[in-house]
Short mmCIF file of C-alpha atoms in Angstrom, two decimals:
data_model
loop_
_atom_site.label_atom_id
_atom_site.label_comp_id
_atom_site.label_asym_id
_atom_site.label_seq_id
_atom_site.Cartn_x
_atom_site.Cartn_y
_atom_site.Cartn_z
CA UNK J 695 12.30 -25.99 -32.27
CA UNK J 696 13.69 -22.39 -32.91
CA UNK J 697 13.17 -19.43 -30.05
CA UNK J 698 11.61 -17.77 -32.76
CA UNK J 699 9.34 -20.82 -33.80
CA UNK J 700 8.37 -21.19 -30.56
CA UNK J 701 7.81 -17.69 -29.72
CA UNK J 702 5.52 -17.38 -32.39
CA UNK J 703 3.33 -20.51 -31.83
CA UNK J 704 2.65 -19.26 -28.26
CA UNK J 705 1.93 -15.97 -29.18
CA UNK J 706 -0.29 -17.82 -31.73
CA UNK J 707 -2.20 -19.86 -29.16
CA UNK J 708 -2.45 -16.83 -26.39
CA UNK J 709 -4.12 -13.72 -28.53
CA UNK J 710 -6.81 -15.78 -29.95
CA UNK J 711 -7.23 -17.77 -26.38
CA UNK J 712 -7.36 -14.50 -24.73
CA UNK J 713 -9.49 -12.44 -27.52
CA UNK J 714 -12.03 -15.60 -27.09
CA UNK J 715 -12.56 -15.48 -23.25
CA UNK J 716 -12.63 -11.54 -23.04
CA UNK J 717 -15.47 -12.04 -25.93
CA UNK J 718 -17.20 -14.57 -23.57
CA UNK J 719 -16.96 -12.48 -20.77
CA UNK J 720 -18.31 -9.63 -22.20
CA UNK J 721 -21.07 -11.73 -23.70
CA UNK J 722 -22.06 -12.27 -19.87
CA UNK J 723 -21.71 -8.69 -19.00
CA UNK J 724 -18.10 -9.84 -17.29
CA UNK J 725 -15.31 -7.38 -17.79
CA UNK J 726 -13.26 -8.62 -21.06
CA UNK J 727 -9.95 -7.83 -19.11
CA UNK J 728 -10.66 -11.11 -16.79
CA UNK J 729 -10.97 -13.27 -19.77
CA UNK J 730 -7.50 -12.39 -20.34
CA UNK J 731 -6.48 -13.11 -16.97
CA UNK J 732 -8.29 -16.44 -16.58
CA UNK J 733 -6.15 -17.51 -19.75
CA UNK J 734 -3.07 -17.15 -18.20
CA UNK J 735 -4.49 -18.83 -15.12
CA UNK J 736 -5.87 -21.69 -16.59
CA UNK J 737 -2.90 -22.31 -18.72
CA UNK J 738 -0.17 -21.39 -16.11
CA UNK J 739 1.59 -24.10 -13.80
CA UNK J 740 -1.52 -24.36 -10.98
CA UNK J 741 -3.20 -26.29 -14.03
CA UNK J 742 -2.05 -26.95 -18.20
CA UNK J 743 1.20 -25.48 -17.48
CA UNK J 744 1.40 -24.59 -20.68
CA UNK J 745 5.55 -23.28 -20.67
CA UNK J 746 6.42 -26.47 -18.92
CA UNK J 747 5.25 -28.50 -21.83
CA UNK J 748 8.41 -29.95 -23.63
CA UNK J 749 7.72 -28.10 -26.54
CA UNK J 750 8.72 -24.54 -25.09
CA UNK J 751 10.44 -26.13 -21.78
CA UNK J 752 13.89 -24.48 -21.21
CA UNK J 753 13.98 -22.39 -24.43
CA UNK J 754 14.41 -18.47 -24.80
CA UNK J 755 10.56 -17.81 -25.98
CA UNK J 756 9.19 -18.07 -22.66
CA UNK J 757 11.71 -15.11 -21.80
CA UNK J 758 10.69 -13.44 -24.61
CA UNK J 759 7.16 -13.69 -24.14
CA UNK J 760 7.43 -11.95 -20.36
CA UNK J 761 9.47 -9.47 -21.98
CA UNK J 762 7.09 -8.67 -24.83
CA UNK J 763 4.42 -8.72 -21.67
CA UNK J 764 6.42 -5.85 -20.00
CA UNK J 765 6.33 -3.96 -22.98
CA UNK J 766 2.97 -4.22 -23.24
CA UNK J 767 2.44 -2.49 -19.77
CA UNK J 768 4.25 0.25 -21.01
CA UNK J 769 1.48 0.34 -23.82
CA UNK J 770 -1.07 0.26 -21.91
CA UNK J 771 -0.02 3.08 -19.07
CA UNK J 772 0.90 5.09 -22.60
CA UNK J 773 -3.04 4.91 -23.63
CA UNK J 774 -4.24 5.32 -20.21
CA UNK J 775 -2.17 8.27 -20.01
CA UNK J 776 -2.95 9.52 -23.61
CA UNK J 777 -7.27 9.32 -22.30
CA UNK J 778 -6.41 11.27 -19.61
CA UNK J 779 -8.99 14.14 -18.44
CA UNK J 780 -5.93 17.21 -18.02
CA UNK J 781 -8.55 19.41 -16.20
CA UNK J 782 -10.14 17.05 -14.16
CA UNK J 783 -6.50 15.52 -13.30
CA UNK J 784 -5.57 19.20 -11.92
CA UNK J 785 -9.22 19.12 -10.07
CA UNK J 786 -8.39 15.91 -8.51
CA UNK J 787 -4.93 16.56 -7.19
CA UNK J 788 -5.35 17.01 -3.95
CA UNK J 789 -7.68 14.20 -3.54
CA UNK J 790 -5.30 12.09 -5.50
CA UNK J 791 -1.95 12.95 -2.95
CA UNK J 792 -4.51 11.92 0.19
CA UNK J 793 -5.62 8.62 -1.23
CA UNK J 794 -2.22 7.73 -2.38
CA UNK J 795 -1.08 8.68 1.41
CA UNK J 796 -3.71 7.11 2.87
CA UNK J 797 -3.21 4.51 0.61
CA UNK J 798 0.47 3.56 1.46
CA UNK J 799 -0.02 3.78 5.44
CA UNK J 800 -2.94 1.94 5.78
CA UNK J 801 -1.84 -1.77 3.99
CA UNK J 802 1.68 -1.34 5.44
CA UNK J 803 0.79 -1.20 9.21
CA UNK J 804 -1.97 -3.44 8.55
CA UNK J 805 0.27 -5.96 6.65
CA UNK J 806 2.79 -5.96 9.15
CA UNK J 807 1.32 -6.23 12.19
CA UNK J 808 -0.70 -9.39 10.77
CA UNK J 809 2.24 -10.68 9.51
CA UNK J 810 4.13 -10.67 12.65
CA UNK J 811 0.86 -11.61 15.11
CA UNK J 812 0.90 -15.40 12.29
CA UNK J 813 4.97 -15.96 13.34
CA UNK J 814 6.41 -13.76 10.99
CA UNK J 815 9.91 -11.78 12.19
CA UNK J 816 9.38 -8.11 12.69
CA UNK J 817 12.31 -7.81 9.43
CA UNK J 818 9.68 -9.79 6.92
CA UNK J 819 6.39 -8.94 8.09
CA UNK J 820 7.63 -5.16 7.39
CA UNK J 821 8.61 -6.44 3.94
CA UNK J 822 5.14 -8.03 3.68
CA UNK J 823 3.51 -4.86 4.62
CA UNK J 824 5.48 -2.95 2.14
CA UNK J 825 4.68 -5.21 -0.69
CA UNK J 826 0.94 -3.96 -0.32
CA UNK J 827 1.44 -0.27 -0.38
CA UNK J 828 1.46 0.47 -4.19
CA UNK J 829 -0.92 0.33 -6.10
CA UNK J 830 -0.93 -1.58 -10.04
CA UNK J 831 -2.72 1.01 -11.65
CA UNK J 832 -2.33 -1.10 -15.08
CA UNK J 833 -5.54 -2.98 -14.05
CA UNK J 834 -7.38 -0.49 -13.21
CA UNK J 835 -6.54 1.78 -16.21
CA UNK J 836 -7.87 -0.93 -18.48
CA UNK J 837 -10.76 -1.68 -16.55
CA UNK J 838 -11.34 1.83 -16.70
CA UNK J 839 -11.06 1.87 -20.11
CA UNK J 840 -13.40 -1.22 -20.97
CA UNK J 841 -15.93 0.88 -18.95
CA UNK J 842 -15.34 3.76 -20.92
CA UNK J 843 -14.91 5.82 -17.63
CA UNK J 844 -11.65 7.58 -17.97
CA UNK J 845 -12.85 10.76 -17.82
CA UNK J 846 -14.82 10.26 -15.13
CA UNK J 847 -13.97 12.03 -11.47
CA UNK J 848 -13.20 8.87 -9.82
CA UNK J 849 -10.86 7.46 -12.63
CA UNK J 850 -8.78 10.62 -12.41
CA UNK J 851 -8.08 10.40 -8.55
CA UNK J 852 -7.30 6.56 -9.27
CA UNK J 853 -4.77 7.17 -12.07
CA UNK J 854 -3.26 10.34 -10.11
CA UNK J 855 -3.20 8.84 -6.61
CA UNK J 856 -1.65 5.63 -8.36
CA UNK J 857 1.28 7.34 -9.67
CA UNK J 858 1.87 9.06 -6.32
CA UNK J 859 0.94 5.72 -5.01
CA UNK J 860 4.00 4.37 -7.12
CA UNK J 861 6.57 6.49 -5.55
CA UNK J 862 5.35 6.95 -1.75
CA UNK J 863 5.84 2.62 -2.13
CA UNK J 864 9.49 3.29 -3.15
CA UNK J 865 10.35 5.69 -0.37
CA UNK J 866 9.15 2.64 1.69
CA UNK J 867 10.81 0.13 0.34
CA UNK J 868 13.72 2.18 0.00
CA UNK J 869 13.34 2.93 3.60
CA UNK J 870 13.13 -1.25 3.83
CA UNK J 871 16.03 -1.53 1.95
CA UNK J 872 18.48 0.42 3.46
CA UNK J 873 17.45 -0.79 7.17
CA UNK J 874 18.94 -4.00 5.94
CA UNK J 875 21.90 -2.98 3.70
CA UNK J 876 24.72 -5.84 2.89
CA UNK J 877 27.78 -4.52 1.30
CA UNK J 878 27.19 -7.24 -1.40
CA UNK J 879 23.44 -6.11 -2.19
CA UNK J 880 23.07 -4.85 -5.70
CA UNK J 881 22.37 -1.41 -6.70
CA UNK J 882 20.64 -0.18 -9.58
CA UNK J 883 19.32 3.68 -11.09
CA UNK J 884 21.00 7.02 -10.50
CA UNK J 885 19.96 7.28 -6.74
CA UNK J 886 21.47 4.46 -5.81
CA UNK J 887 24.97 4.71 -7.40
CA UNK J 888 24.89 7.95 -5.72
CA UNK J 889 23.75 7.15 -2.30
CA UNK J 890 26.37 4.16 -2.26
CA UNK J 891 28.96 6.86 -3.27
CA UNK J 892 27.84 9.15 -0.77
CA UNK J 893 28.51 6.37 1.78
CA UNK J 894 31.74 5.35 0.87
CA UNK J 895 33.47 9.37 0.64
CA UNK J 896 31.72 11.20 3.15
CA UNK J 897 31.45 10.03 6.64
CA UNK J 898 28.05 11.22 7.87
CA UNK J 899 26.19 9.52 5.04
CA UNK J 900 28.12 6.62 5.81
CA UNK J 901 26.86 7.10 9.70
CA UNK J 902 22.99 7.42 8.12
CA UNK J 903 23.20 5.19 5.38
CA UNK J 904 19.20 5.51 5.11
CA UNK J 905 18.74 9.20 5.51
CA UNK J 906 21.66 10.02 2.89
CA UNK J 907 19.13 7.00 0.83
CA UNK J 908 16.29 9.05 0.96
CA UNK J 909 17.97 12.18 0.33
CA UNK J 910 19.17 11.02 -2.62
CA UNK J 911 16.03 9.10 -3.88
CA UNK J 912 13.84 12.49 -3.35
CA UNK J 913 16.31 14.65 -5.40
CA UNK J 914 16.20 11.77 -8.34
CA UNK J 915 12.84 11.54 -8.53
CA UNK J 916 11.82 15.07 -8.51
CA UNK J 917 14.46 16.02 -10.94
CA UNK J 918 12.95 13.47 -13.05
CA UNK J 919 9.82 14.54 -13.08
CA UNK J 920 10.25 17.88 -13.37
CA UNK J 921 12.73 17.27 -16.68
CA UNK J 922 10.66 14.66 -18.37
CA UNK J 923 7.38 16.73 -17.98
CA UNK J 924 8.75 19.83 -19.11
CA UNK J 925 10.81 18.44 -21.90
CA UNK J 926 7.67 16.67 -23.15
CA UNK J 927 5.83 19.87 -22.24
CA UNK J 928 7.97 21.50 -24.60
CA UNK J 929 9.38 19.81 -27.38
CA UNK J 930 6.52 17.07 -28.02
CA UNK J 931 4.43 18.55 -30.74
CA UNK J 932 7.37 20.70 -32.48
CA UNK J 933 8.69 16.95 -32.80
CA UNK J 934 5.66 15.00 -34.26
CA UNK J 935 5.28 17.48 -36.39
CA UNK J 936 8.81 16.92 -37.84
CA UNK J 937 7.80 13.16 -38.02
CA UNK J 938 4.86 14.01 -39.93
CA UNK J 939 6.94 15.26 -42.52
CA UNK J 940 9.18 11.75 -43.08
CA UNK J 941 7.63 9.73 -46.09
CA UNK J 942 8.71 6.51 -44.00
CA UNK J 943 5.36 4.04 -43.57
CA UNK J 944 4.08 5.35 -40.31
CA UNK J 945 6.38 6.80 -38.87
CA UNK J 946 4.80 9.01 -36.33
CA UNK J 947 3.72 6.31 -33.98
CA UNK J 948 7.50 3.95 -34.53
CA UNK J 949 9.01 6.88 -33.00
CA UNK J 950 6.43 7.78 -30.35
CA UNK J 951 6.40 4.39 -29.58
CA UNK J 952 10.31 4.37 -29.00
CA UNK J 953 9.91 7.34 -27.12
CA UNK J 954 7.71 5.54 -24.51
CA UNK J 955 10.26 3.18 -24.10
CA UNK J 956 13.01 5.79 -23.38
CA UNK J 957 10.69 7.27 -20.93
CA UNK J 958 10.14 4.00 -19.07
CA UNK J 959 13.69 3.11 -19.18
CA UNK J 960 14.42 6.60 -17.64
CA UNK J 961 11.92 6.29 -15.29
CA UNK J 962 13.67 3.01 -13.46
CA UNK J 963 17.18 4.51 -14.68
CA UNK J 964 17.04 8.14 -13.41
CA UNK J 965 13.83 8.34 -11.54
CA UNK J 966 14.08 5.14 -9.67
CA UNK J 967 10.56 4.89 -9.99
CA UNK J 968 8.64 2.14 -12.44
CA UNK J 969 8.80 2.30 -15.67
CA UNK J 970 5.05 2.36 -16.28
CA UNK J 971 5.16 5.87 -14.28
CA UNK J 972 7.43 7.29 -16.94
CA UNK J 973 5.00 5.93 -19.46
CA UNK J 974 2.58 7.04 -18.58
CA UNK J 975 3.77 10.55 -17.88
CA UNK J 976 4.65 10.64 -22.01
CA UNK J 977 0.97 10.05 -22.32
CA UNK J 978 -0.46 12.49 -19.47
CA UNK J 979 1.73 15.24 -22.16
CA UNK J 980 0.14 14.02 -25.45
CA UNK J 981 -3.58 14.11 -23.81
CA UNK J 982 -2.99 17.97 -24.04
CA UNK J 983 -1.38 17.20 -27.63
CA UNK J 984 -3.32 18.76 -31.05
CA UNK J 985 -2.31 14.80 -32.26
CA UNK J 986 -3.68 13.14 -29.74
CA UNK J 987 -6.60 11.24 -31.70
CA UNK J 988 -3.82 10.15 -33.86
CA UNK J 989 -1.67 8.29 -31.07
CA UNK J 990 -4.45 8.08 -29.75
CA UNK J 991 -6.17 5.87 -32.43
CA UNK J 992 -2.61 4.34 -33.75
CA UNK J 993 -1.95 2.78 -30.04
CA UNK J 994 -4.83 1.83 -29.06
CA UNK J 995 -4.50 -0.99 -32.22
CA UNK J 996 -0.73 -1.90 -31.70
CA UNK J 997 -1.93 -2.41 -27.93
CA UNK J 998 -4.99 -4.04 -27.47
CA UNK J 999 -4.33 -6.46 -31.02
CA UNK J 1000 -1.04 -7.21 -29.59
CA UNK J 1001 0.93 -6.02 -26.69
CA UNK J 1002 -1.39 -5.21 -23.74
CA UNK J 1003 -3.09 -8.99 -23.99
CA UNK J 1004 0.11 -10.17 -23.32
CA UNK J 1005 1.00 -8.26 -20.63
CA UNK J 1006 -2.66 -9.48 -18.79
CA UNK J 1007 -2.35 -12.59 -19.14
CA UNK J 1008 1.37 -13.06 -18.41
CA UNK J 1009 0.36 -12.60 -14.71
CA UNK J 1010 -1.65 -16.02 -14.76
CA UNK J 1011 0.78 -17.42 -16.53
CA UNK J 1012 3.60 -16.52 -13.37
CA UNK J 1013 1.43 -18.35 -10.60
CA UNK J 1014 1.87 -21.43 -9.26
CA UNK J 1015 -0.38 -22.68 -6.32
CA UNK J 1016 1.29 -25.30 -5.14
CA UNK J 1017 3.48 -23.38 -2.70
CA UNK J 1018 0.89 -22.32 -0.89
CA UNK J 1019 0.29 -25.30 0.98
CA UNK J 1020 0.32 -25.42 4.53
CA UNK J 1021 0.12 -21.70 4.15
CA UNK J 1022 -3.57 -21.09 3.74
CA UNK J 1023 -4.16 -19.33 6.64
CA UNK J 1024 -1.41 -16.68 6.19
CA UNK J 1025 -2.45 -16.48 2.70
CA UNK J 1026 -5.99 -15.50 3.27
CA UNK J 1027 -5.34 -13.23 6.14
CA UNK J 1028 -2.72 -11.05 4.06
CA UNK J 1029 -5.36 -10.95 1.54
CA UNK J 1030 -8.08 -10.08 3.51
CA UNK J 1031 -5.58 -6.82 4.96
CA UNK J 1032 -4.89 -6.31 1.08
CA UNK J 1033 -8.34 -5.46 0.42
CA UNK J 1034 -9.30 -3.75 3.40
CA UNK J 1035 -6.31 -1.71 3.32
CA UNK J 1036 -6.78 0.19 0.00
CA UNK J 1037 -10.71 -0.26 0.07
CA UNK J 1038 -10.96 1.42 3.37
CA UNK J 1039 -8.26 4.02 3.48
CA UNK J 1040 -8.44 5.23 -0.17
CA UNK J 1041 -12.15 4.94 0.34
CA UNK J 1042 -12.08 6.70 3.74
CA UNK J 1043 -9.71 9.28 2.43
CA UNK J 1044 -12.05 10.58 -0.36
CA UNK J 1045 -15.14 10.45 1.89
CA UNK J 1046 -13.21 13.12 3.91
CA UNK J 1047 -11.98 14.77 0.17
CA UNK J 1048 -16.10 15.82 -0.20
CA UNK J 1049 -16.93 12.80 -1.76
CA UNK J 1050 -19.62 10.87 -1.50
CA UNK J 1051 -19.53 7.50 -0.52
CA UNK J 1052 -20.29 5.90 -4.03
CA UNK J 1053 -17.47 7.53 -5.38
CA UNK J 1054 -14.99 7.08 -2.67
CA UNK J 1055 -16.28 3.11 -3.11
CA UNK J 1056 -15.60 3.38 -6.71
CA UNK J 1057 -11.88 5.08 -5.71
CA UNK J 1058 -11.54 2.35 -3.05
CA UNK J 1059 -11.85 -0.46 -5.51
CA UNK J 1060 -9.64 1.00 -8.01
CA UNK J 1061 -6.75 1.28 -5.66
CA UNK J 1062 -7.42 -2.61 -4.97
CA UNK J 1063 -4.67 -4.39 -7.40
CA UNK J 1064 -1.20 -4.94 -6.88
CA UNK J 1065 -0.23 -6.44 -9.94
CA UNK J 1066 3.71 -6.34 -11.18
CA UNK J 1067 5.04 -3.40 -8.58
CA UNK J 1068 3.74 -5.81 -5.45
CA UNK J 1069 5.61 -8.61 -7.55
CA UNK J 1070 8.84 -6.36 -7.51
CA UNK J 1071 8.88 -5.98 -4.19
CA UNK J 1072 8.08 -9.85 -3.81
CA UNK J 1073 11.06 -10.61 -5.92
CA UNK J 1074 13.22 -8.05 -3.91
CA UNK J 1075 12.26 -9.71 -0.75
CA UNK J 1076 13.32 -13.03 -2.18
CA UNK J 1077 16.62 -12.26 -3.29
CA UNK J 1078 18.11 -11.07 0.09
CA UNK J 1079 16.96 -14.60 1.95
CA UNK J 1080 13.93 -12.10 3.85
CA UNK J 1081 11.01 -14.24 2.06
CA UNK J 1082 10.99 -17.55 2.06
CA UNK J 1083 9.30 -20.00 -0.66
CA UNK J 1084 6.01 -19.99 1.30
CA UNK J 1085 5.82 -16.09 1.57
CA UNK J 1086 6.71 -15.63 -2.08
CA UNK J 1087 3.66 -18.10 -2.74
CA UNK J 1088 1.74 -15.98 -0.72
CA UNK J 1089 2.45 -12.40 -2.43
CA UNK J 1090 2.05 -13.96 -5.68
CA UNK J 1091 -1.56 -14.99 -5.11
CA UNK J 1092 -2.68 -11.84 -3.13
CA UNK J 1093 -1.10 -10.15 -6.00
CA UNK J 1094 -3.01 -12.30 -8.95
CA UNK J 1095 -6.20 -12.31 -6.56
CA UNK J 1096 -6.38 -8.59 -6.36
CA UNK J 1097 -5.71 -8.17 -9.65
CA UNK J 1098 -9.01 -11.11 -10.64
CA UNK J 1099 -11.45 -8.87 -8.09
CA UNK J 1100 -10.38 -5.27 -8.79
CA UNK J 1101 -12.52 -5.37 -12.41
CA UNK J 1102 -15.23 -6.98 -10.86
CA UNK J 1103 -15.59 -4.61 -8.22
CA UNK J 1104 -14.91 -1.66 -9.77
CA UNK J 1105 -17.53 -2.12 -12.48
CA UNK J 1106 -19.77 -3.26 -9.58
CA UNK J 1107 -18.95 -0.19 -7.83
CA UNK J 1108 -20.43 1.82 -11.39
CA UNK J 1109 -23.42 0.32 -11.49
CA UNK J 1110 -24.45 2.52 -8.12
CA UNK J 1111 -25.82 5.52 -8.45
CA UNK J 1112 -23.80 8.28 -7.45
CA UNK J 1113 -25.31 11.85 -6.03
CA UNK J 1114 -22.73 14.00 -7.25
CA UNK J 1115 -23.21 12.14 -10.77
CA UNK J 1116 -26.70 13.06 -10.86
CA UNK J 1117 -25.99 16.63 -9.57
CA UNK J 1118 -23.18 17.35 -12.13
CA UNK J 1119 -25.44 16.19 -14.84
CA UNK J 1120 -23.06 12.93 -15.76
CA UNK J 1121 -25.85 10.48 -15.19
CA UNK J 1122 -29.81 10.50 -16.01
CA UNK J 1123 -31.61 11.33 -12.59
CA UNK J 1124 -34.58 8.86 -13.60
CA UNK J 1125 -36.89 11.41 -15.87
CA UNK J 1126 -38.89 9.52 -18.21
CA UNK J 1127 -38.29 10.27 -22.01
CA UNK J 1128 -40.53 9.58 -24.82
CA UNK J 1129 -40.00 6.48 -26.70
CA UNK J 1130 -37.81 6.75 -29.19
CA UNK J 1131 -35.79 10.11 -27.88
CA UNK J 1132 -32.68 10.72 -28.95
CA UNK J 1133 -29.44 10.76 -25.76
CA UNK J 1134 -26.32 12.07 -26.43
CA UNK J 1135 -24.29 10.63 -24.17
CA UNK J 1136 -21.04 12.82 -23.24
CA UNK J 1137 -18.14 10.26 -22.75
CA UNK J 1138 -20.48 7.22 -23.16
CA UNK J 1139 -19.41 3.90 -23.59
CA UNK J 1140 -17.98 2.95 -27.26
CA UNK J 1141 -20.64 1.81 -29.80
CA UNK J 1142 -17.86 -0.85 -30.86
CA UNK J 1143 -15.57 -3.21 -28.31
CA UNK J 1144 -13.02 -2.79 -31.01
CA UNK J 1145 -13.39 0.95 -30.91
CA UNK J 1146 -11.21 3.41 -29.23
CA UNK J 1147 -13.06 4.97 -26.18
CA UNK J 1148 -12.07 8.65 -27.20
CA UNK J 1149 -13.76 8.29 -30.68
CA UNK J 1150 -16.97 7.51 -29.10
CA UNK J 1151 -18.02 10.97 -27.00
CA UNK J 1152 -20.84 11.48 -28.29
CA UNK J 1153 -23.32 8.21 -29.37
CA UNK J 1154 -26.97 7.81 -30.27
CA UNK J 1155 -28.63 5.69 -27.25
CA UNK J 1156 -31.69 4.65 -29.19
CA UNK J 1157 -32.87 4.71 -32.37
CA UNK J 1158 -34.99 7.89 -33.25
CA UNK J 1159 -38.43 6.90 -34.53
CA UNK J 1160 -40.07 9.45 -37.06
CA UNK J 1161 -42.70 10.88 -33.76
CA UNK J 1162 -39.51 11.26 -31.79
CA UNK J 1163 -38.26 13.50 -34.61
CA UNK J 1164 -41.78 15.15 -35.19
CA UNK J 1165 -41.89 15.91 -31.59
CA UNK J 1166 -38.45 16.95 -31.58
CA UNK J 1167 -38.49 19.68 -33.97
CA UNK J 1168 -42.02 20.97 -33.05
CA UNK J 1169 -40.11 21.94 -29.08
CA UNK J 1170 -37.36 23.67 -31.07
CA UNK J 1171 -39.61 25.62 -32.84
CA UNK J 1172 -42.04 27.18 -30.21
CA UNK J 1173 -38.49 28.06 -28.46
CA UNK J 1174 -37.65 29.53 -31.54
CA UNK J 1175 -40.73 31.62 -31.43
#
């Protein structure tokens, strides 16, 4: 069969299969984004094996579907971006930088010293322990998003102290890295190609081969930020409303939608930092737009028809449990420090922010996943002969079983009542109403599953009876008199 014959029937057996189980799960008051990760489990090689089969065996669409996957996390950290609270973002950011630090130092120590107590060498157990410092915000984000929470307090320190999350984990693995530099090792992104030429024409680098690393790495990656935020900053809505003016069939969001891509690829390129970063730093920009509803509404279709199911439920699709035997115990362990690590010390963090501890639970659980950055590192660790086949089998299902409980427990973490959410008015504080009142809900959950969460802020709860009204307009007018 063609690539493209085959691409298409798989993408024609995954979106229903996925659009089916999240319906299931949210039937049973499950979050719908662990239907779509339960499809890839189910069908990935630990059970149907479904790209194995000889129909898509050893042919370019299973390529293209991982491909179309990543993609879709750049989608997705676009839209989580794009429903980004601005003010409550500034609010959060110092909360956000002490999470993310608490964050980072917490799993790696943990990590490694487990690692090396269960036979590990010093070398990998410190590459184990970096592999659970950052933080897959992806998960989160949509979880998040299902929940209709993102402008919540809590979702704002996750999203924030994930992206500083994101690049606190690559000063470590950089830091990894160059402690075990080959001159064969491959190098890739601006601050690389200029740390290696560093090295080879100037002899103190070349004598500190890590500090003239991390030197460079800092410079890239606040130069990046600093010229991709202000460019955006800048330039973003003189340019859509250029677009607007092109008689092209929807144009705006083609071109938006290439300029995530640049941004990601610019992000890994110049930044040295993930690509979802840079994505969602475009989207951070256009939540302050005048067009956001319109990206807003226009991604949030190509995305969650399309793109971003793929991208869930390519993860299931990547495991394979059969390495992991003989390895249960190390397996287990690592997970256990996983959990701990980002549920504690983000947790602890924010208790000490002014917090309370619902909240800092909530902010614990978010910072839970590791998704695709813990596979990087995984992958990294693989190529230079550090992890073996039972280690890689190891990361990969602390990184798929963080990424299964991180939904669960975050919406469990909701359902508790929060003091600061009753005090700042965000939740009701148990007064009775009469039957039949009408709530407006500020940022409520969307009346439609289908429906984006912005276009739902404010939603009747109940249906108002004709008394309710009565009642209703009799209060309004003895305050009137």
């Amino acid at each position: 069969m063609q690539p493209a014959l085959q691409l298409a029937l798989l993408v024609a057996i995954l979106l229903p299969a996925t659009k089916v189980a999240s319906s299931l799960c949210s039937r049973f008051g499950i979050p719908a984004i662990l239907g779509e990760l339960l499809v890839g489990v189910a069908l990935g090689p630990g059970a149907f094996s479904l790209l194995n089969m000889h129909l898509f065996h050893g042919g370019e669409a299973t390529s293209a579907l991982m491909l179309l996957a990543q993609i879709g996390g750049f989608v997705l950290m676009f839209v989580a971006g794009v429903e980004t609270d601005i003010d409550r973002m500034r609010e959060a950011s110092g909360v956000a930088f002490l999470v993310a630090l608490s964050g980072v130092i917490w799993p790696f120590l943990l990590g490694a010293g487990a690692g090396h107590l269960l036979g590990l060498s010093w070398t990998t157990a410190c590459f184990l322990g970096g592999a659970l410092t950052a933080t897959s915000v992806s998960i989160s984000a949509r979880t998040l998003m299902d929940a209709g929470k993102m402008s919540s307090p809590e979702a704002t320190v996750i999203l924030g102290a994930a992206v500083i999350d994101d690049v606190l984990g690559l000063f470590v693995l950089a830091f990894l890295a160059a402690s075990i530099t080959t001159s064969g090792g491959e190098t890739f992104g601006v601050a690389s190609m200029a740390s290696a030429w560093l090295r080879q024409w100037f002899a103190p680098a070349a004598n500190h081969p890590l500090l003239a690393q991390m030197i460079m790495l800092g410079v890239c990656v606040t130069i990046f930020f600093v010229v991709a935020y202000g460019a955006a900053k800048r330039w973003l809505d003189p340019l859509i409303l250029q677009l607007r003016k092109l008689t092209a069939d929807e144009a705006v969001p083609s071109c938006v939608f290439a300029l995530v891509l640049v941004y990601a690829v610019s992000a890994e390129w110049f930044g040295s930092v993930a690509g979802i970063t840079g994505a969602y730093l475009l989207g951070y920009v256009f939540a302050g737009s005048e067009y956001k509803r319109d990206i807003e509404r226009s991604f949030y279709a190509i995305g969650h028809g399309f793109l971003i199911p793929l991208f869930f439920v390519s993860i299931g699709l990547a495991s394979d449990y059969r390495a992991l035997e003989g390895h249960w115990t190390l397996m287990l362990a690592i997970l256990f420090l996983a959990i701990v690590g980002k549920l504690f010390g983000c947790g602890l963090a924010a208790l000490g922010s002014g917090m309370d501890w619902v909240r800092s639970l909530r902010i614990g659980c978010g910072m839970i996943s590791r998704g695709e950055v813990g596979l990087i590192v995984t992958v990294m660790g693989a190529s230079t002969g550090i992890f073996g086949r039972s280690e890689v089998a190891v990361m990969v299902a602390v990184v798929l079983l963080t990424t299964l409980m991180t939904p669960i427990a975050l919406r469990g973490a909701y359902h508790l009542k929060s003091r600061q959410d009753i005090e700042e008015g965000l939740v009701d504080s148990g007064r009775s109403r009469p039957s039949g009142e009408v709530s407006l809900a500020v940022d409520a959950e969307p009346t439609s599953a289908n429906a984006p969460p912005g276009d739902s802020s404010f939603r009747v709860a109940t249906k108002p009876s004709r008394a309710s009204l009565a009642f209703i307009a009799t209060d309004v007018a003895a305050d009137l008199k």
